[in-house]
Tab-separated table of C-alpha atoms in Angstrom:
chain	number	residue	atom	x	y	z
A	1	GLN	CA	-7.773	16.973	-0.690
A	2	VAL	CA	-4.354	15.719	-0.846
A	3	GLN	CA	-3.247	14.384	-3.854
A	4	LEU	CA	-0.381	12.503	-5.454
A	5	GLN	CA	1.001	12.058	-9.128
A	6	GLU	CA	4.109	10.314	-10.046
A	7	SER	CA	6.145	11.278	-12.873
A	8	GLY	CA	9.432	9.858	-14.478
A	9	PRO	CA	10.537	7.820	-17.528
A	10	GLY	CA	8.443	4.700	-18.754
A	11	LEU	CA	11.532	2.633	-20.005
A	12	VAL	CA	14.798	2.365	-18.109
A	13	ARG	CA	17.717	0.195	-19.465
A	14	PRO	CA	19.202	-2.491	-17.403
A	15	SER	CA	21.732	-1.731	-14.691
A	16	GLN	CA	20.744	2.084	-14.922
A	17	THR	CA	18.957	4.263	-12.288
A	18	LEU	CA	15.186	4.114	-12.154
A	19	SER	CA	14.156	7.462	-10.838
A	20	LEU	CA	10.462	8.822	-10.071
A	21	THR	CA	9.354	11.809	-8.529
A	22	CYS	CA	5.762	12.308	-6.652
A	23	THR	CA	4.370	15.541	-6.675
A	24	VAL	CA	1.584	16.292	-3.492
A	25	SER	CA	-0.928	18.873	-3.816
A	26	GLY	CA	-3.572	19.970	-1.519
A	27	GLY	CA	-1.322	19.362	1.387
A	28	SER	CA	2.232	19.444	2.420
A	29	ILE	CA	5.221	16.881	2.936
A	30	SER	CA	6.536	18.613	5.774
A	31	SER	CA	3.250	17.474	7.721
A	32	ALA	CA	3.936	14.611	9.837
A	33	TYR	CA	3.128	11.799	7.669
A	34	TYR	CA	5.174	9.271	6.091
A	35	TRP	CA	5.403	9.396	2.524
A	36	THR	CA	5.694	6.021	0.562
A	37	TRP	CA	6.692	4.010	-2.330
A	38	ILE	CA	4.982	0.885	-3.039
A	39	ARG	CA	5.354	-1.217	-6.336
A	40	GLN	CA	3.562	-4.066	-7.921
A	41	VAL	CA	4.649	-6.492	-10.616
A	42	PRO	CA	1.901	-6.664	-13.269
A	43	GLY	CA	-0.541	-9.233	-11.826
A	44	LYS	CA	1.105	-9.798	-8.451
A	45	GLY	CA	0.712	-8.101	-5.454
A	46	LEU	CA	1.713	-5.255	-3.480
A	47	GLU	CA	5.509	-4.514	-2.364
A	48	TRP	CA	6.527	-1.996	0.018
A	49	ILE	CA	9.711	0.130	-0.876
A	50	GLY	CA	9.976	2.753	1.385
A	51	TYR	CA	9.198	5.952	2.919
A	52	ILE	CA	10.555	9.338	4.056
A	53	PHE	CA	9.211	11.146	6.992
A	54	SER	CA	10.012	14.660	8.261
A	55	SER	CA	11.739	15.428	4.647
A	56	ALA	CA	14.341	13.754	6.111
A	57	THR	CA	14.074	10.106	7.951
A	58	THR	CA	14.185	7.383	5.807
A	59	TYR	CA	13.001	3.794	5.960
A	60	TYR	CA	13.692	1.394	3.405
A	61	ASN	CA	12.503	-2.262	2.599
A	62	PRO	CA	15.519	-4.390	3.481
A	63	SER	CA	15.489	-6.556	0.103
A	64	LEU	CA	16.087	-3.085	-1.866
A	65	LYS	CA	18.267	-1.066	0.743
A	66	SER	CA	21.485	-1.161	-1.352
A	67	ARG	CA	20.104	0.168	-4.462
A	68	LEU	CA	17.588	2.721	-2.850
A	69	ILE	CA	17.313	6.373	-2.060
A	70	ILE	CA	14.313	8.112	-1.307
A	71	SER	CA	14.661	11.961	-0.941
A	72	ALA	CA	12.320	14.893	-0.186
A	73	ASP	CA	12.006	18.540	-1.806
A	74	THR	CA	10.366	20.558	0.612
A	75	SER	CA	10.426	23.390	-1.952
A	76	LYS	CA	8.560	21.639	-4.879
A	77	ASN	CA	6.468	20.014	-2.291
A	78	GLN	CA	7.966	16.724	-4.008
A	79	PHE	CA	9.393	12.970	-2.750
A	80	SER	CA	11.612	11.070	-5.324
A	81	LEU	CA	12.882	7.610	-5.531
A	82	LYS	CA	16.231	6.090	-6.980
A	83	LEU	CA	16.666	2.746	-7.630
A	84	SER	CA	20.327	1.695	-8.945
A	85	SER	CA	21.279	-1.089	-11.024
A	86	VAL	CA	17.731	-2.131	-12.293
A	87	THR	CA	16.487	-5.491	-13.662
A	88	ALA	CA	14.023	-6.781	-15.643
A	89	ALA	CA	12.784	-7.910	-11.787
A	90	ASP	CA	12.059	-4.287	-11.002
A	91	THR	CA	9.644	-3.736	-13.788
A	92	ALA	CA	6.501	-2.726	-11.789
A	93	VAL	CA	3.841	-0.299	-11.541
A	94	TYR	CA	5.342	2.117	-8.816
A	95	TYR	CA	2.862	3.849	-6.644
A	96	CYS	CA	3.665	7.088	-4.432
A	97	ALA	CA	1.099	7.434	-1.393
A	98	ARG	CA	0.764	8.907	1.858
A	99	HIS	CA	1.119	6.720	5.234
A	100	TYR	CA	-0.318	7.339	8.557
A	101	TYR	CA	0.591	5.701	11.858
A	102	ASP	CA	-0.895	6.840	14.976
A	103	GLY	CA	1.912	5.323	17.457
A	104	SER	CA	-0.673	2.794	18.992
A	105	GLY	CA	-1.219	0.367	16.428
A	106	ILE	CA	-3.319	2.263	13.674
A	107	ASN	CA	-1.914	2.961	10.489
A	108	TRP	CA	-3.121	3.650	6.630
A	109	ILE	CA	-2.522	4.481	3.277
A	110	ASP	CA	-4.312	6.989	1.690
A	111	PRO	CA	-4.315	8.308	-0.862
A	112	TRP	CA	-2.701	6.406	-3.674
A	113	GLY	CA	-0.899	8.149	-6.515
A	114	GLN	CA	-2.554	6.740	-9.996
A	115	GLY	CA	0.657	4.804	-10.260
A	116	THR	CA	3.338	4.710	-13.229
A	117	LEU	CA	4.525	1.376	-15.157
A	118	VAL	CA	8.067	1.456	-15.448
A	119	THR	CA	9.731	-1.191	-17.695
A	120	VAL	CA	13.126	-2.082	-17.458
A	121	SER	CA	14.259	-3.589	-20.957
A	122	SER	CA	17.314	-2.698	-23.502
B	1	SER	CA	10.363	-9.718	9.889
B	2	SER	CA	6.061	-10.312	9.956
B	3	GLU	CA	4.344	-11.617	7.026
B	4	LEU	CA	0.731	-11.546	6.369
B	5	THR	CA	-0.969	-14.624	4.663
B	6	GLN	CA	-4.202	-14.254	2.649
B	7	ASP	CA	-6.137	-16.735	0.886
B	8	PRO	CA	-5.362	-16.273	-2.980
B	9	ALA	CA	-9.175	-16.483	-4.009
B	10	VAL	CA	-12.614	-16.429	-2.385
B	11	SER	CA	-16.001	-16.377	-3.815
B	12	VAL	CA	-19.417	-15.084	-2.817
B	13	ALA	CA	-23.080	-15.224	-4.601
B	14	LEU	CA	-24.267	-11.943	-5.015
B	15	GLY	CA	-25.897	-10.518	-2.090
B	16	GLN	CA	-24.200	-13.056	0.628
B	17	THR	CA	-21.853	-12.358	2.813
B	18	VAL	CA	-18.332	-13.208	2.785
B	19	ARG	CA	-15.141	-12.707	4.764
B	20	VAL	CA	-11.689	-12.360	3.911
B	21	THR	CA	-8.828	-12.739	6.444
B	22	CYS	CA	-5.477	-11.827	7.251
B	23	GLN	CA	-3.186	-13.849	9.675
B	24	GLY	CA	-0.068	-12.889	10.801
B	25	ASP	CA	1.710	-12.672	14.125
B	26	GLY	CA	2.213	-9.000	13.951
B	27	LEU	CA	-1.668	-8.441	14.148
B	28	ARG	CA	-1.328	-8.883	17.520
B	29	ALA	CA	0.267	-5.546	17.968
B	30	PHE	CA	-1.189	-3.621	15.271
B	31	PHE	CA	-4.447	-3.701	13.473
B	32	ALA	CA	-4.671	-4.538	9.592
B	33	THR	CA	-5.583	-2.236	7.102
B	34	TRP	CA	-7.466	-3.402	3.980
B	35	TYR	CA	-7.619	-2.108	0.475
B	36	GLN	CA	-9.776	-2.671	-2.871
B	37	GLN	CA	-7.829	-2.663	-6.022
B	38	LYS	CA	-9.955	-3.217	-9.288
B	39	PRO	CA	-8.100	-3.980	-12.667
B	40	GLY	CA	-6.534	-0.984	-13.814
B	41	GLN	CA	-6.766	1.049	-10.749
B	42	ALA	CA	-4.554	2.047	-7.631
B	43	PRO	CA	-5.758	0.806	-4.319
B	44	VAL	CA	-8.403	2.232	-2.351
B	45	LEU	CA	-8.699	2.188	1.434
B	46	VAL	CA	-11.441	0.737	2.599
B	47	MET	CA	-11.099	-0.477	6.357
B	48	PHE	CA	-8.423	0.742	9.034
B	49	GLY	CA	-8.107	0.441	12.925
B	50	ARG	CA	-10.446	-2.112	14.820
B	51	ASN	CA	-13.377	-1.589	12.444
B	52	THR	CA	-13.148	1.898	10.835
B	53	ARG	CA	-14.518	2.919	7.387
B	54	PRO	CA	-12.995	5.713	5.402
B	55	SER	CA	-15.715	7.943	4.480
B	56	GLY	CA	-17.408	6.950	1.062
B	57	ILE	CA	-17.269	3.370	1.638
B	58	PRO	CA	-20.367	1.380	2.247
B	59	ASP	CA	-21.578	0.301	5.109
B	60	ARG	CA	-21.731	-3.424	4.189
B	61	PHE	CA	-17.871	-3.555	4.616
B	62	SER	CA	-16.825	-4.260	8.045
B	63	GLY	CA	-13.535	-5.586	10.218
B	64	SER	CA	-13.101	-7.749	13.023
B	65	ILE	CA	-9.704	-9.282	14.734
B	66	SER	CA	-9.445	-12.202	16.736
B	67	GLY	CA	-6.150	-13.018	18.204
B	68	ASP	CA	-3.796	-12.945	14.971
B	69	THR	CA	-6.047	-12.880	12.154
B	70	ALA	CA	-7.982	-10.038	10.798
B	71	SER	CA	-11.014	-10.086	8.897
B	72	LEU	CA	-12.589	-7.827	6.131
B	73	ILE	CA	-16.392	-8.864	6.234
B	74	ILE	CA	-18.591	-7.979	3.119
B	75	SER	CA	-22.411	-8.007	4.151
B	76	GLY	CA	-24.502	-8.567	0.904
B	77	ALA	CA	-21.932	-8.599	-1.458
B	78	GLN	CA	-22.282	-6.438	-4.774
B	79	ALA	CA	-21.252	-6.971	-8.075
B	80	GLU	CA	-18.858	-3.866	-7.429
B	81	ASP	CA	-17.338	-5.763	-4.959
B	82	GLU	CA	-15.496	-8.064	-7.361
B	83	ALA	CA	-11.974	-6.945	-6.973
B	84	ASP	CA	-8.392	-8.013	-5.281
B	85	TYR	CA	-8.056	-7.084	-1.584
B	86	TYR	CA	-4.998	-6.811	0.234
B	87	CYS	CA	-4.412	-6.182	3.785
B	88	HIS	CA	-1.143	-4.388	5.563
B	89	SER	CA	0.345	-3.711	8.609
B	90	ARG	CA	3.596	-3.016	10.145
B	91	ASP	CA	6.438	-5.288	10.678
B	92	ILE	CA	6.044	-6.288	14.146
B	93	THR	CA	10.083	-5.906	14.841
B	94	SER	CA	10.802	-2.542	12.695
B	95	THR	CA	9.133	0.683	11.075
B	96	HIS	CA	8.619	-1.453	7.891
B	97	LEU	CA	5.376	-2.196	6.384
B	98	VAL	CA	4.146	-5.226	5.298
B	99	PHE	CA	1.301	-6.412	2.700
B	100	GLY	CA	-0.770	-9.697	2.292
B	101	GLY	CA	-0.399	-11.644	-1.011
B	102	GLY	CA	-3.930	-10.075	-1.562
B	103	THR	CA	-7.078	-12.071	-2.091
B	104	LYS	CA	-9.048	-12.297	-5.343
B	105	LEU	CA	-12.649	-11.886	-4.471
B	106	THR	CA	-15.314	-13.025	-7.178
B	107	VAL	CA	-18.690	-12.389	-6.856
B	108	LEU	CA	-21.139	-14.961	-8.441
């Protein structure tokens, strides 16, 4: 059973870089899934951040693309998120998750990590 | 890019049937996927494809699609079904993912 766990600082200063890592157990990040980051501002809806496929190909939310890097470390079975120049608007619960797309219209996200709250504040 | 529109809030009497809807042009090309999120918890996949429930999801949950509108139907809603429900799909013009704004379901 695949499980994902986010890790990283819970507090980041404004203008700094937010860095999170997702550790995957019970499955390989080299498998044919899209390893995904999603965030949720407290009390608000879900926002797709981006994903990495085959440990190298990345796709980013256009609204975050200029500040975002998603990468993978297959030796550790981890993938990571770096979001630069953060502001208070980046305060959110950040989830890592596994996304599947079958190429014919079916896609789903499962499982999700438990989520980690990152607060941007001085 | 595609957008998905959901009603912000829906209520249902205990044991009755409720339909949570998700509308968007992209749903003519990609199926909607549904997630249930309870306070303080991560979202949980409850429906994908035309009408497929993951293992462990009660059969009172079902899905349907008509044109550009997908529905998550709960037949005989239970108190434990009270939660936020989000739909999700792929952007019709790219490989990006999109989420609906979420529907808060209250079971009365």
